Amino acid sequence: MNSQEILLCLRSLDGGCLEKLLLHCASALESNDVTLAQQVMWVLNNVASSVGDPNQRLTSWFLRALISRASRVCPTAMNIDGSSTIQRRLMSVTELAGYVDLIPWHRFGFCASNSAILKAIQGFPRVHILDFSITHCMQWPTLIDALSKRPEGPPTLRITVPSSRPPVPPLLNVSTEEVGLRLGNFAKSRDVPFEFHVFDKSPSSTAPDEILCKGTPSFHFDSLLGHLNPSMLNLRDDEALVINCQHWLHYLYDEKKGSPQGASLRDIFINRIKALNPRIIVVVDEDSDLSASSLTSRITTCFNYLWIPFDALETFLPKDSSQRIEYESDIGHKIENIISYEGFQRIERLESCIKLSQRWKNAGCTSIPFSEETVKEVRTLLDEHAGGWGMKREGDMLVLTWKGHNSVFATTWVPNGLED
């Protein structure tokens, strides 16, 4: 990029030009050209703005991430403070509900999953949900309410969750056990027999909010794997087992880690889940591939993907909205991890729905299409949000879109041979 192209970027603030500047800076960092990297950062600092248009706001978070990366690569030469400036506060349950409702990033998956689960457990008097999610069980009140209205009466519902979770937003100001108590009270109000269990109670010396600020993401994944067996989970023969994975799988390491089969930890997790012989497995995740080792490749993919929530928020929240700024800072946390870190510190390892689906097929699972009733329910949900949101089918998947761009996908699976 020459000086004339840089001047054009300064004038137009076009998303494509801003992306070129970011790539120019990343390329300079990868080639250890400190002087050029500083020059481009100066330009970016003059065009990026945390209260500007969506492209400027997005660019400001990429700039922070590049500064953070540069400070670790060559701290003395860059002479900048690259420590994380993203301070996350703990939300109340009420605030978390508003956070989840802001855009359908999570509600899409909740709606599609709950509808598929209701169909899969129809007629079963006992249901056990093994829940892997980053949203603190926000999915389940809607399902409990639906179960209370079953013509044959509600089943006995048991929900089991791991004690540790990926150290990513949103963060809650109450414990997992307190969440379970609140769910139990809600289930009681709906006359749904309910149990809540927490497994893998590994001690942690670092609080989630402290982990976020330090930028040292880790959670007790090896310990969690050791608990994925029928006896440790107290599986019961008279229960319909449901496995729910909501924005969870991409936080599991995909590098091979010395297993005899040469499998990655992500594949080991999938195989162990399949071996539990669940009635249904629901998988919801973000539809982007951010697994590239090249920094410039990750920036290109990430910029064009995470533009979606920034653009969506622009449609209904003012530029200085505290709710909008907080939501964007959580996306900024994701950007910082994708751009600033390498190796096991980079836990944001998104892969496309096609790649992730192939993992489930390799593990011996079959995908199940969503019913027309589920499709109708999801479309009704999206009608509550901005007009740019849509949904499409891709094979057996449902995909949430913003202005035609894929954002989140939902799939359902069963072990081979267990299809209805």
C-alpha positions as a LaTeX table, in Angstrom:
\begin{tabular}{lrrr}
\hline
Residue & $x$ (\AA) & $y$ (\AA) & $z$ (\AA) \\
\hline
Met1 & 0.00 & 0.00 & 0.00 \\
Asn2 & 1.53 & 3.30 & $-1.09$ \\
Ser3 & 1.03 & 6.77 & 0.38 \\
Gln4 & $-1.65$ & 7.68 & $-2.17$ \\
Glu5 & $-3.73$ & 4.63 & $-1.21$ \\
Ile6 & $-3.32$ & 5.55 & 2.46 \\
Leu7 & $-4.62$ & 9.06 & 1.74 \\
Leu8 & $-7.65$ & 7.57 & $-0.02$ \\
Cys9 & $-8.38$ & 5.52 & 3.11 \\
Leu10 & $-8.15$ & 8.62 & 5.26 \\
Arg11 & $-10.73$ & 10.32 & 3.06 \\
Ser12 & $-13.19$ & 7.50 & 2.42 \\
Leu13 & $-13.15$ & 5.40 & 5.63 \\
Asp14 & $-14.31$ & 2.57 & 3.36 \\
Gly15 & $-14.33$ & $-0.85$ & 4.98 \\
Gly16 & $-12.17$ & $-2.31$ & 2.22 \\
Cys17 & $-9.54$ & 0.41 & 2.68 \\
Leu18 & $-9.52$ & 0.00 & 6.45 \\
Glu19 & $-9.05$ & $-3.73$ & 6.01 \\
Lys20 & $-6.08$ & $-3.05$ & 3.70 \\
Leu21 & $-4.48$ & $-0.83$ & 6.33 \\
Leu22 & $-4.89$ & $-3.56$ & 8.95 \\
Leu23 & $-3.35$ & $-6.12$ & 6.63 \\
His24 & $-0.50$ & $-3.74$ & 5.85 \\
Cys25 & 0.21 & $-3.40$ & 9.58 \\
Ala26 & $-0.03$ & $-7.15$ & 10.17 \\
Ser27 & 2.33 & $-7.85$ & 7.28 \\
Ala28 & 4.84 & $-5.38$ & 8.73 \\
Leu29 & 4.63 & $-7.10$ & 12.12 \\
Glu30 & 5.10 & $-10.54$ & 10.57 \\
Ser31 & 8.22 & $-9.29$ & 8.76 \\
Asn32 & 9.49 & $-7.47$ & 11.90 \\
Asp33 & 9.38 & $-4.10$ & 10.15 \\
Val34 & 8.81 & $-2.04$ & 13.30 \\
Thr35 & 9.05 & 1.36 & 11.62 \\
Leu36 & 6.42 & 0.56 & 9.01 \\
Ala37 & 4.13 & $-1.04$ & 11.61 \\
Gln38 & 4.29 & 2.12 & 13.75 \\
Gln39 & 3.54 & 4.32 & 10.75 \\
Val40 & 0.45 & 2.31 & 9.79 \\
Met41 & $-0.72$ & 2.21 & 13.40 \\
Trp42 & $-0.50$ & 6.00 & 13.47 \\
Val43 & $-2.70$ & 6.19 & 10.37 \\
Leu44 & $-5.14$ & 3.65 & 11.81 \\
Asn45 & $-5.34$ & 5.62 & 15.04 \\
Asn46 & $-6.44$ & 8.66 & 13.03 \\
Val47 & $-9.23$ & 6.88 & 11.16 \\
Ala48 & $-10.49$ & 4.38 & 13.76 \\
Ser49 & $-13.05$ & 5.46 & 16.34 \\
Ser50 & $-14.85$ & 3.56 & 19.09 \\
Val51 & $-17.88$ & 5.84 & 18.60 \\
Gly52 & $-17.80$ & 6.17 & 14.79 \\
Asp53 & $-19.54$ & 4.17 & 12.08 \\
Pro54 & $-19.44$ & 0.33 & 12.19 \\
Asn55 & $-16.24$ & 0.08 & 10.14 \\
Gln56 & $-14.44$ & 2.64 & 12.32 \\
Arg57 & $-15.61$ & 0.97 & 15.52 \\
Leu58 & $-14.54$ & $-2.46$ & 14.29 \\
Thr59 & $-11.16$ & $-1.09$ & 13.16 \\
Ser60 & $-10.54$ & 0.45 & 16.58 \\
Trp61 & $-10.69$ & $-3.00$ & 18.15 \\
Phe62 & $-8.38$ & $-4.48$ & 15.52 \\
Leu63 & $-5.92$ & $-1.67$ & 16.20 \\
Arg64 & $-5.97$ & $-2.45$ & 19.92 \\
Ala65 & $-5.33$ & $-6.11$ & 19.13 \\
Leu66 & $-2.41$ & $-5.29$ & 16.81 \\
Ile67 & $-0.88$ & $-3.00$ & 19.44 \\
Ser68 & $-1.25$ & $-5.76$ & 22.00 \\
Arg69 & 0.46 & $-8.23$ & 19.66 \\
Ala70 & 3.24 & $-5.78$ & 18.76 \\
Ser71 & 4.02 & $-5.09$ & 22.41 \\
Arg72 & 4.75 & $-8.77$ & 22.94 \\
Val73 & 6.66 & $-9.33$ & 19.70 \\
Cys74 & 9.02 & $-6.36$ & 20.13 \\
Pro75 & 8.14 & $-4.43$ & 23.32 \\
Thr76 & 11.25 & $-2.23$ & 23.50 \\
Ala77 & 11.20 & $-1.30$ & 19.82 \\
Met78 & 7.48 & $-0.46$ & 19.72 \\
Asn79 & 7.56 & 1.57 & 22.95 \\
Ile80 & 3.83 & 1.08 & 23.51 \\
Asp81 & 1.69 & $-0.38$ & 26.24 \\
Gly82 & $-0.04$ & $-3.43$ & 24.83 \\
Ser83 & $-1.69$ & $-4.69$ & 27.98 \\
Ser84 & $-5.33$ & $-5.50$ & 27.56 \\
Thr85 & $-7.58$ & $-2.47$ & 28.08 \\
Ile86 & $-10.77$ & $-4.54$ & 27.96 \\
Gln87 & $-12.24$ & $-4.45$ & 31.43 \\
Arg88 & $-15.23$ & $-6.76$ & 31.77 \\
Arg89 & $-17.76$ & $-6.46$ & 34.55 \\
Leu90 & $-19.95$ & $-9.25$ & 35.87 \\
Met91 & $-23.58$ & $-9.07$ & 34.74 \\
Ser92 & $-26.66$ & $-9.68$ & 36.79 \\
Val93 & $-29.10$ & $-12.33$ & 35.54 \\
Thr94 & $-31.45$ & $-9.57$ & 34.37 \\
Glu95 & $-28.65$ & $-7.82$ & 32.48 \\
Leu96 & $-27.62$ & $-11.13$ & 30.90 \\
Ala97 & $-31.18$ & $-11.65$ & 29.64 \\
Gly98 & $-31.07$ & $-8.21$ & 27.96 \\
Tyr99 & $-27.64$ & $-8.98$ & 26.53 \\
Val100 & $-28.85$ & $-12.22$ & 24.96 \\
Asp101 & $-31.96$ & $-10.53$ & 23.55 \\
Leu102 & $-30.04$ & $-7.67$ & 21.90 \\
Ile103 & $-29.38$ & $-9.46$ & 18.61 \\
Pro104 & $-30.35$ & $-13.06$ & 17.69 \\
Trp105 & $-26.75$ & $-14.34$ & 17.83 \\
His106 & $-27.71$ & $-16.65$ & 20.73 \\
Arg107 & $-31.52$ & $-16.66$ & 20.54 \\
Phe108 & $-31.39$ & $-18.21$ & 17.06 \\
Gly109 & $-29.57$ & $-21.24$ & 18.48 \\
Phe110 & $-31.81$ & $-21.43$ & 21.54 \\
Cys111 & $-34.94$ & $-21.45$ & 19.41 \\
Ala112 & $-33.72$ & $-24.00$ & 16.85 \\
Ser113 & $-32.26$ & $-26.26$ & 19.55 \\
Asn114 & $-35.26$ & $-26.20$ & 21.88 \\
Ser115 & $-37.66$ & $-26.98$ & 19.06 \\
Ala116 & $-35.51$ & $-29.93$ & 17.92 \\
Ile117 & $-35.12$ & $-31.18$ & 21.50 \\
Leu118 & $-38.88$ & $-31.06$ & 22.12 \\
Lys119 & $-39.46$ & $-33.20$ & 19.04 \\
Ala120 & $-36.72$ & $-35.69$ & 19.97 \\
Ile121 & $-37.96$ & $-36.27$ & 23.54 \\
Gln122 & $-41.65$ & $-36.46$ & 22.72 \\
Gly123 & $-43.30$ & $-39.11$ & 24.86 \\
Phe124 & $-40.30$ & $-39.66$ & 27.18 \\
Pro125 & $-41.19$ & $-39.36$ & 30.89 \\
Arg126 & $-37.60$ & $-38.55$ & 31.93 \\
Val127 & $-35.11$ & $-36.27$ & 30.17 \\
His128 & $-31.48$ & $-35.53$ & 30.98 \\
Ile129 & $-29.75$ & $-32.58$ & 29.25 \\
Leu130 & $-25.96$ & $-32.41$ & 29.31 \\
Asp131 & $-25.38$ & $-28.73$ & 28.63 \\
Phe132 & $-22.21$ & $-27.17$ & 27.23 \\
Ser133 & $-22.81$ & $-23.48$ & 26.71 \\
Ile134 & $-21.28$ & $-20.05$ & 27.39 \\
Thr135 & $-24.58$ & $-18.34$ & 28.22 \\
His136 & $-25.19$ & $-19.65$ & 31.77 \\
Cys137 & $-28.33$ & $-21.75$ & 31.05 \\
Met138 & $-30.26$ & $-18.81$ & 29.55 \\
Gln139 & $-31.69$ & $-21.27$ & 27.02 \\
Trp140 & $-33.66$ & $-23.38$ & 29.46 \\
Pro141 & $-36.55$ & $-21.29$ & 30.87 \\
Thr142 & $-38.19$ & $-21.31$ & 27.43 \\
Leu143 & $-37.81$ & $-25.09$ & 27.15 \\
Ile144 & $-39.13$ & $-25.63$ & 30.70 \\
Asp145 & $-42.17$ & $-23.51$ & 29.87 \\
Ala146 & $-42.80$ & $-25.55$ & 26.69 \\
Leu147 & $-42.44$ & $-28.84$ & 28.59 \\
Ser148 & $-45.02$ & $-27.69$ & 31.14 \\
Lys149 & $-47.56$ & $-27.51$ & 28.30 \\
Arg150 & $-46.98$ & $-31.01$ & 26.87 \\
Pro151 & $-50.33$ & $-32.76$ & 26.27 \\
Glu152 & $-49.07$ & $-35.89$ & 28.05 \\
Gly153 & $-47.72$ & $-33.84$ & 30.95 \\
Pro154 & $-44.20$ & $-32.59$ & 31.65 \\
Pro155 & $-41.30$ & $-35.04$ & 32.01 \\
Thr156 & $-38.89$ & $-35.12$ & 34.92 \\
Leu157 & $-36.10$ & $-32.86$ & 33.69 \\
Arg158 & $-32.48$ & $-33.11$ & 34.79 \\
Ile159 & $-29.84$ & $-30.64$ & 33.59 \\
Thr160 & $-26.13$ & $-31.29$ & 34.11 \\
Val161 & $-23.46$ & $-28.65$ & 33.42 \\
Pro162 & $-19.67$ & $-28.56$ & 33.82 \\
Ser163 & $-18.30$ & $-26.40$ & 36.62 \\
Ser164 & $-15.80$ & $-24.60$ & 34.40 \\
Arg165 & $-16.40$ & $-22.80$ & 31.13 \\
Pro166 & $-14.27$ & $-21.02$ & 28.53 \\
Pro167 & $-13.11$ & $-17.70$ & 30.05 \\
Val168 & $-15.06$ & $-15.54$ & 27.62 \\
Pro169 & $-17.94$ & $-13.06$ & 27.89 \\
Pro170 & $-20.65$ & $-12.92$ & 29.01 \\
Leu171 & $-19.70$ & $-13.20$ & 32.67 \\
Leu172 & $-22.27$ & $-13.57$ & 35.43 \\
Asn173 & $-22.22$ & $-12.27$ & 39.00 \\
Val174 & $-23.77$ & $-15.43$ & 40.49 \\
Ser175 & $-22.40$ & $-18.97$ & 40.71 \\
Thr176 & $-23.42$ & $-21.90$ & 38.55 \\
Glu177 & $-25.14$ & $-23.41$ & 41.59 \\
Glu178 & $-27.19$ & $-20.23$ & 42.05 \\
Val179 & $-28.22$ & $-20.43$ & 38.38 \\
Gly180 & $-29.42$ & $-23.98$ & 39.07 \\
Leu181 & $-31.45$ & $-22.86$ & 42.09 \\
Arg182 & $-33.15$ & $-20.16$ & 40.00 \\
Leu183 & $-33.94$ & $-22.66$ & 37.26 \\
Gly184 & $-35.34$ & $-25.00$ & 39.89 \\
Asn185 & $-37.63$ & $-22.28$ & 41.22 \\
Phe186 & $-38.83$ & $-21.49$ & 37.70 \\
Ala187 & $-39.46$ & $-25.19$ & 36.97 \\
Lys188 & $-41.42$ & $-25.48$ & 40.24 \\
Ser189 & $-43.60$ & $-22.54$ & 39.19 \\
Arg190 & $-44.38$ & $-24.46$ & 36.00 \\
Asp191 & $-44.93$ & $-27.81$ & 37.78 \\
Val192 & $-41.99$ & $-29.43$ & 35.98 \\
Pro193 & $-40.07$ & $-31.92$ & 38.18 \\
Phe194 & $-36.47$ & $-30.70$ & 38.05 \\
Glu195 & $-32.92$ & $-31.60$ & 39.07 \\
Phe196 & $-29.74$ & $-29.62$ & 38.49 \\
His197 & $-26.21$ & $-31.00$ & 38.79 \\
Val198 & $-22.71$ & $-29.59$ & 38.34 \\
Phe199 & $-19.89$ & $-31.97$ & 37.42 \\
Asp200 & $-16.11$ & $-31.62$ & 37.14 \\
Lys201 & $-15.79$ & $-29.36$ & 40.17 \\
Ser202 & $-12.14$ & $-28.54$ & 39.56 \\
Pro203 & $-10.68$ & $-25.83$ & 41.80 \\
Ser204 & $-9.63$ & $-22.68$ & 39.98 \\
Ser205 & $-7.16$ & $-20.17$ & 41.42 \\
Thr206 & $-8.13$ & $-17.47$ & 38.93 \\
Ala207 & $-11.53$ & $-15.83$ & 38.71 \\
Pro208 & $-13.09$ & $-15.55$ & 35.21 \\
Asp209 & $-12.94$ & $-11.76$ & 35.16 \\
Glu210 & $-9.28$ & $-11.84$ & 36.22 \\
Ile211 & $-8.51$ & $-14.30$ & 33.43 \\
Leu212 & $-10.16$ & $-11.98$ & 30.91 \\
Cys213 & $-8.10$ & $-9.00$ & 31.99 \\
Lys214 & $-4.83$ & $-10.90$ & 32.08 \\
Gly215 & $-5.43$ & $-12.48$ & 28.69 \\
Thr216 & $-4.47$ & $-15.99$ & 29.85 \\
Pro217 & $-7.36$ & $-18.10$ & 28.66 \\
Ser218 & $-7.59$ & $-21.64$ & 29.97 \\
Phe219 & $-10.10$ & $-23.93$ & 31.56 \\
His220 & $-10.07$ & $-27.44$ & 32.93 \\
Phe221 & $-10.56$ & $-29.27$ & 29.64 \\
Asp222 & $-8.53$ & $-32.38$ & 30.47 \\
Ser223 & $-10.47$ & $-32.82$ & 33.71 \\
Leu224 & $-13.74$ & $-32.31$ & 31.85 \\
Leu225 & $-12.84$ & $-35.09$ & 29.40 \\
Gly226 & $-12.25$ & $-37.46$ & 32.29 \\
His227 & $-15.83$ & $-36.95$ & 33.45 \\
Leu228 & $-17.48$ & $-37.74$ & 30.11 \\
Asn229 & $-18.52$ & $-41.30$ & 30.93 \\
Pro230 & $-21.84$ & $-42.82$ & 32.09 \\
Ser231 & $-20.80$ & $-43.43$ & 35.69 \\
Met232 & $-19.30$ & $-39.97$ & 36.33 \\
Leu233 & $-22.34$ & $-38.30$ & 34.76 \\
Asn234 & $-24.73$ & $-40.64$ & 36.58 \\
Leu235 & $-26.55$ & $-41.52$ & 33.37 \\
Arg236 & $-29.78$ & $-43.47$ & 33.88 \\
Asp237 & $-31.28$ & $-46.02$ & 31.51 \\
Asp238 & $-34.79$ & $-44.61$ & 31.86 \\
Glu239 & $-33.81$ & $-41.11$ & 30.69 \\
Ala240 & $-33.67$ & $-39.65$ & 27.18 \\
Leu241 & $-30.19$ & $-38.10$ & 27.01 \\
Val242 & $-29.78$ & $-34.77$ & 25.18 \\
Ile243 & $-26.36$ & $-33.23$ & 24.45 \\
Asn244 & $-26.44$ & $-29.46$ & 23.92 \\
Cys245 & $-23.35$ & $-27.63$ & 22.54 \\
Gln246 & $-23.96$ & $-23.89$ & 22.19 \\
His247 & $-20.95$ & $-21.81$ & 21.03 \\
Trp248 & $-18.70$ & $-24.25$ & 22.88 \\
Leu249 & $-16.82$ & $-26.56$ & 20.54 \\
His250 & $-14.58$ & $-23.92$ & 18.97 \\
Tyr251 & $-13.02$ & $-23.21$ & 22.38 \\
Leu252 & $-11.68$ & $-26.77$ & 22.58 \\
Tyr253 & $-8.13$ & $-27.21$ & 21.32 \\
Asp254 & $-7.95$ & $-28.63$ & 17.81 \\
Glu255 & $-4.23$ & $-29.44$ & 17.92 \\
Lys256 & $-3.24$ & $-33.08$ & 18.26 \\
Lys257 & $-1.96$ & $-33.75$ & 21.74 \\
Gly258 & $-0.06$ & $-37.01$ & 21.78 \\
Ser259 & $-2.98$ & $-39.43$ & 21.81 \\
Pro260 & $-2.31$ & $-42.89$ & 20.32 \\
Gln261 & $-4.89$ & $-42.27$ & 17.59 \\
Gly262 & $-3.40$ & $-38.89$ & 16.77 \\
Ala263 & $-6.75$ & $-37.24$ & 17.48 \\
Ser264 & $-7.18$ & $-33.63$ & 18.57 \\
Leu265 & $-8.84$ & $-32.86$ & 21.89 \\
Arg266 & $-11.81$ & $-31.49$ & 19.96 \\
Asp267 & $-12.23$ & $-34.82$ & 18.21 \\
Ile268 & $-11.78$ & $-36.73$ & 21.48 \\
Phe269 & $-14.59$ & $-34.66$ & 23.01 \\
Ile270 & $-16.88$ & $-35.37$ & 20.05 \\
Asn271 & $-16.14$ & $-39.10$ & 20.17 \\
Arg272 & $-16.83$ & $-39.31$ & 23.89 \\
Ile273 & $-20.10$ & $-37.42$ & 23.50 \\
Lys274 & $-21.16$ & $-39.81$ & 20.74 \\
Ala275 & $-20.25$ & $-42.83$ & 22.88 \\
Leu276 & $-22.84$ & $-41.74$ & 25.48 \\
Asn277 & $-25.55$ & $-42.74$ & 22.93 \\
Pro278 & $-27.67$ & $-39.60$ & 23.30 \\
Arg279 & $-31.15$ & $-39.30$ & 21.88 \\
Ile280 & $-30.05$ & $-36.10$ & 20.11 \\
Ile281 & $-26.95$ & $-33.89$ & 19.87 \\
Val282 & $-27.53$ & $-30.21$ & 19.13 \\
Val283 & $-24.59$ & $-28.14$ & 17.87 \\
Val284 & $-24.76$ & $-24.35$ & 17.43 \\
Asp285 & $-21.71$ & $-22.25$ & 16.60 \\
Glu286 & $-20.40$ & $-19.32$ & 14.60 \\
Asp287 & $-19.95$ & $-19.97$ & 10.89 \\
Ser288 & $-16.46$ & $-18.73$ & 10.12 \\
Asp289 & $-13.02$ & $-20.30$ & 9.74 \\
Leu290 & $-10.47$ & $-18.54$ & 11.94 \\
Ser291 & $-8.06$ & $-21.45$ & 12.33 \\
Ala292 & $-5.41$ & $-20.18$ & 9.87 \\
Ser293 & $-1.86$ & $-19.89$ & 11.18 \\
Ser294 & $-1.26$ & $-16.78$ & 9.06 \\
Leu295 & $-2.05$ & $-13.52$ & 10.87 \\
Thr296 & $-3.06$ & $-11.74$ & 7.66 \\
Ser297 & $-5.46$ & $-14.56$ & 6.74 \\
Arg298 & $-7.09$ & $-14.39$ & 10.16 \\
Ile299 & $-7.46$ & $-10.61$ & 9.90 \\
Thr300 & $-9.18$ & $-10.83$ & 6.51 \\
Thr301 & $-11.65$ & $-13.49$ & 7.66 \\
Cys302 & $-12.22$ & $-11.94$ & 11.07 \\
Phe303 & $-12.78$ & $-8.40$ & 9.76 \\
Asn304 & $-15.39$ & $-9.53$ & 7.24 \\
Tyr305 & $-17.10$ & $-11.82$ & 9.75 \\
Leu306 & $-17.21$ & $-9.69$ & 12.89 \\
Trp307 & $-18.39$ & $-6.72$ & 10.85 \\
Ile308 & $-21.82$ & $-8.40$ & 11.15 \\
Pro309 & $-22.63$ & $-7.62$ & 14.83 \\
Phe310 & $-21.13$ & $-4.11$ & 14.53 \\
Asp311 & $-23.34$ & $-3.39$ & 11.53 \\
Ala312 & $-26.42$ & $-4.96$ & 13.13 \\
Leu313 & $-26.08$ & $-2.88$ & 16.31 \\
Glu314 & $-25.86$ & 0.29 & 14.19 \\
Thr315 & $-29.45$ & $-0.26$ & 13.02 \\
Phe316 & $-31.13$ & 0.32 & 16.38 \\
Leu317 & $-28.71$ & 1.66 & 19.02 \\
Pro318 & $-27.23$ & 5.17 & 19.13 \\
Lys319 & $-23.46$ & 5.54 & 18.77 \\
Asp320 & $-22.95$ & 6.43 & 22.44 \\
Ser321 & $-25.23$ & 3.71 & 23.83 \\
Ser322 & $-23.57$ & 2.09 & 26.85 \\
Gln323 & $-25.29$ & $-1.19$ & 26.01 \\
Arg324 & $-23.86$ & $-1.08$ & 22.50 \\
Ile325 & $-20.36$ & $-0.16$ & 23.69 \\
Glu326 & $-20.37$ & $-3.01$ & 26.20 \\
Tyr327 & $-21.55$ & $-5.54$ & 23.63 \\
Glu328 & $-18.89$ & $-4.36$ & 21.18 \\
Ser329 & $-16.21$ & $-4.65$ & 23.84 \\
Asp330 & $-17.08$ & $-8.33$ & 24.20 \\
Ile331 & $-16.51$ & $-8.73$ & 20.46 \\
Gly332 & $-13.28$ & $-6.80$ & 21.00 \\
His333 & $-12.23$ & $-9.45$ & 23.51 \\
Lys334 & $-12.71$ & $-12.06$ & 20.78 \\
Ile335 & $-10.73$ & $-9.97$ & 18.27 \\
Glu336 & $-7.87$ & $-9.52$ & 20.72 \\
Asn337 & $-7.58$ & $-13.27$ & 21.24 \\
Ile338 & $-7.73$ & $-14.02$ & 17.52 \\
Ile339 & $-5.14$ & $-11.40$ & 16.54 \\
Ser340 & $-2.87$ & $-11.03$ & 19.56 \\
Tyr341 & $-2.25$ & $-14.61$ & 20.60 \\
Glu342 & $-0.75$ & $-17.77$ & 19.16 \\
Gly343 & $-0.45$ & $-21.36$ & 20.36 \\
Phe344 & $-2.64$ & $-22.53$ & 23.21 \\
Gln345 & $-3.33$ & $-18.95$ & 24.33 \\
Arg346 & $-5.43$ & $-18.44$ & 21.21 \\
Ile347 & $-8.67$ & $-20.21$ & 22.14 \\
Glu348 & $-10.85$ & $-18.57$ & 19.48 \\
Arg349 & $-10.46$ & $-21.38$ & 16.93 \\
Leu350 & $-13.63$ & $-21.12$ & 14.88 \\
Glu351 & $-14.05$ & $-23.49$ & 11.98 \\
Ser352 & $-16.77$ & $-23.48$ & 9.34 \\
Cys353 & $-19.96$ & $-25.50$ & 9.68 \\
Ile354 & $-18.72$ & $-27.75$ & 6.86 \\
Lys355 & $-15.49$ & $-28.62$ & 8.69 \\
Leu356 & $-17.18$ & $-29.13$ & 12.03 \\
Ser357 & $-19.90$ & $-31.27$ & 10.47 \\
Gln358 & $-17.23$ & $-33.50$ & 8.95 \\
Arg359 & $-15.85$ & $-34.12$ & 12.45 \\
Trp360 & $-19.24$ & $-35.42$ & 13.60 \\
Lys361 & $-19.52$ & $-37.63$ & 10.51 \\
Asn362 & $-16.03$ & $-39.00$ & 11.11 \\
Ala363 & $-17.07$ & $-39.81$ & 14.68 \\
Gly364 & $-19.94$ & $-41.94$ & 13.41 \\
Cys365 & $-22.88$ & $-39.55$ & 13.63 \\
Thr366 & $-25.68$ & $-38.76$ & 11.20 \\
Ser367 & $-27.19$ & $-35.30$ & 10.76 \\
Ile368 & $-30.93$ & $-34.90$ & 11.16 \\
Pro369 & $-32.84$ & $-32.16$ & 9.31 \\
Phe370 & $-34.86$ & $-29.61$ & 11.24 \\
Ser371 & $-38.63$ & $-29.90$ & 10.97 \\
Glu372 & $-40.80$ & $-27.37$ & 9.19 \\
Glu373 & $-42.26$ & $-26.47$ & 12.58 \\
Thr374 & $-38.77$ & $-25.54$ & 13.82 \\
Val375 & $-38.14$ & $-23.45$ & 10.72 \\
Lys376 & $-41.41$ & $-21.60$ & 11.31 \\
Glu377 & $-40.55$ & $-20.94$ & 14.97 \\
Val378 & $-37.12$ & $-19.54$ & 14.07 \\
Arg379 & $-38.59$ & $-17.26$ & 11.40 \\
Thr380 & $-41.12$ & $-15.95$ & 13.92 \\
Leu381 & $-38.27$ & $-15.22$ & 16.33 \\
Leu382 & $-36.32$ & $-13.31$ & 13.68 \\
Asp383 & $-39.37$ & $-11.17$ & 12.97 \\
Glu384 & $-38.76$ & $-9.63$ & 16.41 \\
His385 & $-35.36$ & $-8.31$ & 15.29 \\
Ala386 & $-34.04$ & $-5.92$ & 12.63 \\
Gly387 & $-35.00$ & $-6.60$ & 9.03 \\
Gly388 & $-31.47$ & $-7.54$ & 7.99 \\
Trp389 & $-31.61$ & $-10.86$ & 9.85 \\
Gly390 & $-32.64$ & $-13.93$ & 7.89 \\
Met391 & $-32.35$ & $-17.69$ & 7.83 \\
Lys392 & $-31.53$ & $-20.23$ & 5.17 \\
Arg393 & $-31.12$ & $-23.98$ & 4.88 \\
Glu394 & $-27.81$ & $-25.50$ & 3.86 \\
Gly395 & $-28.39$ & $-29.23$ & 3.65 \\
Asp396 & $-29.61$ & $-30.31$ & 7.09 \\
Met397 & $-28.34$ & $-27.09$ & 8.71 \\
Leu398 & $-30.09$ & $-23.89$ & 9.57 \\
Val399 & $-27.97$ & $-20.77$ & 9.13 \\
Leu400 & $-28.59$ & $-17.33$ & 10.63 \\
Thr401 & $-27.68$ & $-14.57$ & 8.17 \\
Trp402 & $-27.22$ & $-10.79$ & 8.29 \\
Lys403 & $-27.79$ & $-9.10$ & 4.93 \\
Gly404 & $-27.08$ & $-12.45$ & 3.29 \\
His405 & $-23.83$ & $-13.14$ & 5.20 \\
Asn406 & $-23.63$ & $-16.35$ & 7.25 \\
Ser407 & $-23.19$ & $-15.76$ & 10.97 \\
Val408 & $-24.36$ & $-18.70$ & 13.12 \\
Phe409 & $-25.35$ & $-22.26$ & 12.19 \\
Ala410 & $-27.39$ & $-24.95$ & 13.94 \\
Thr411 & $-27.22$ & $-28.70$ & 13.35 \\
Thr412 & $-28.60$ & $-31.81$ & 15.04 \\
Trp413 & $-26.95$ & $-35.23$ & 15.17 \\
Val414 & $-27.52$ & $-38.79$ & 16.36 \\
Pro415 & $-25.07$ & $-41.70$ & 16.59 \\
Asn416 & $-25.21$ & $-43.90$ & 13.49 \\
Gly417 & $-27.94$ & $-46.50$ & 13.77 \\
Leu418 & $-30.08$ & $-44.48$ & 16.19 \\
Glu419 & $-31.99$ & $-42.53$ & 13.53 \\
Asp420 & $-35.76$ & $-42.78$ & 13.80 \\
\hline
\end{tabular}
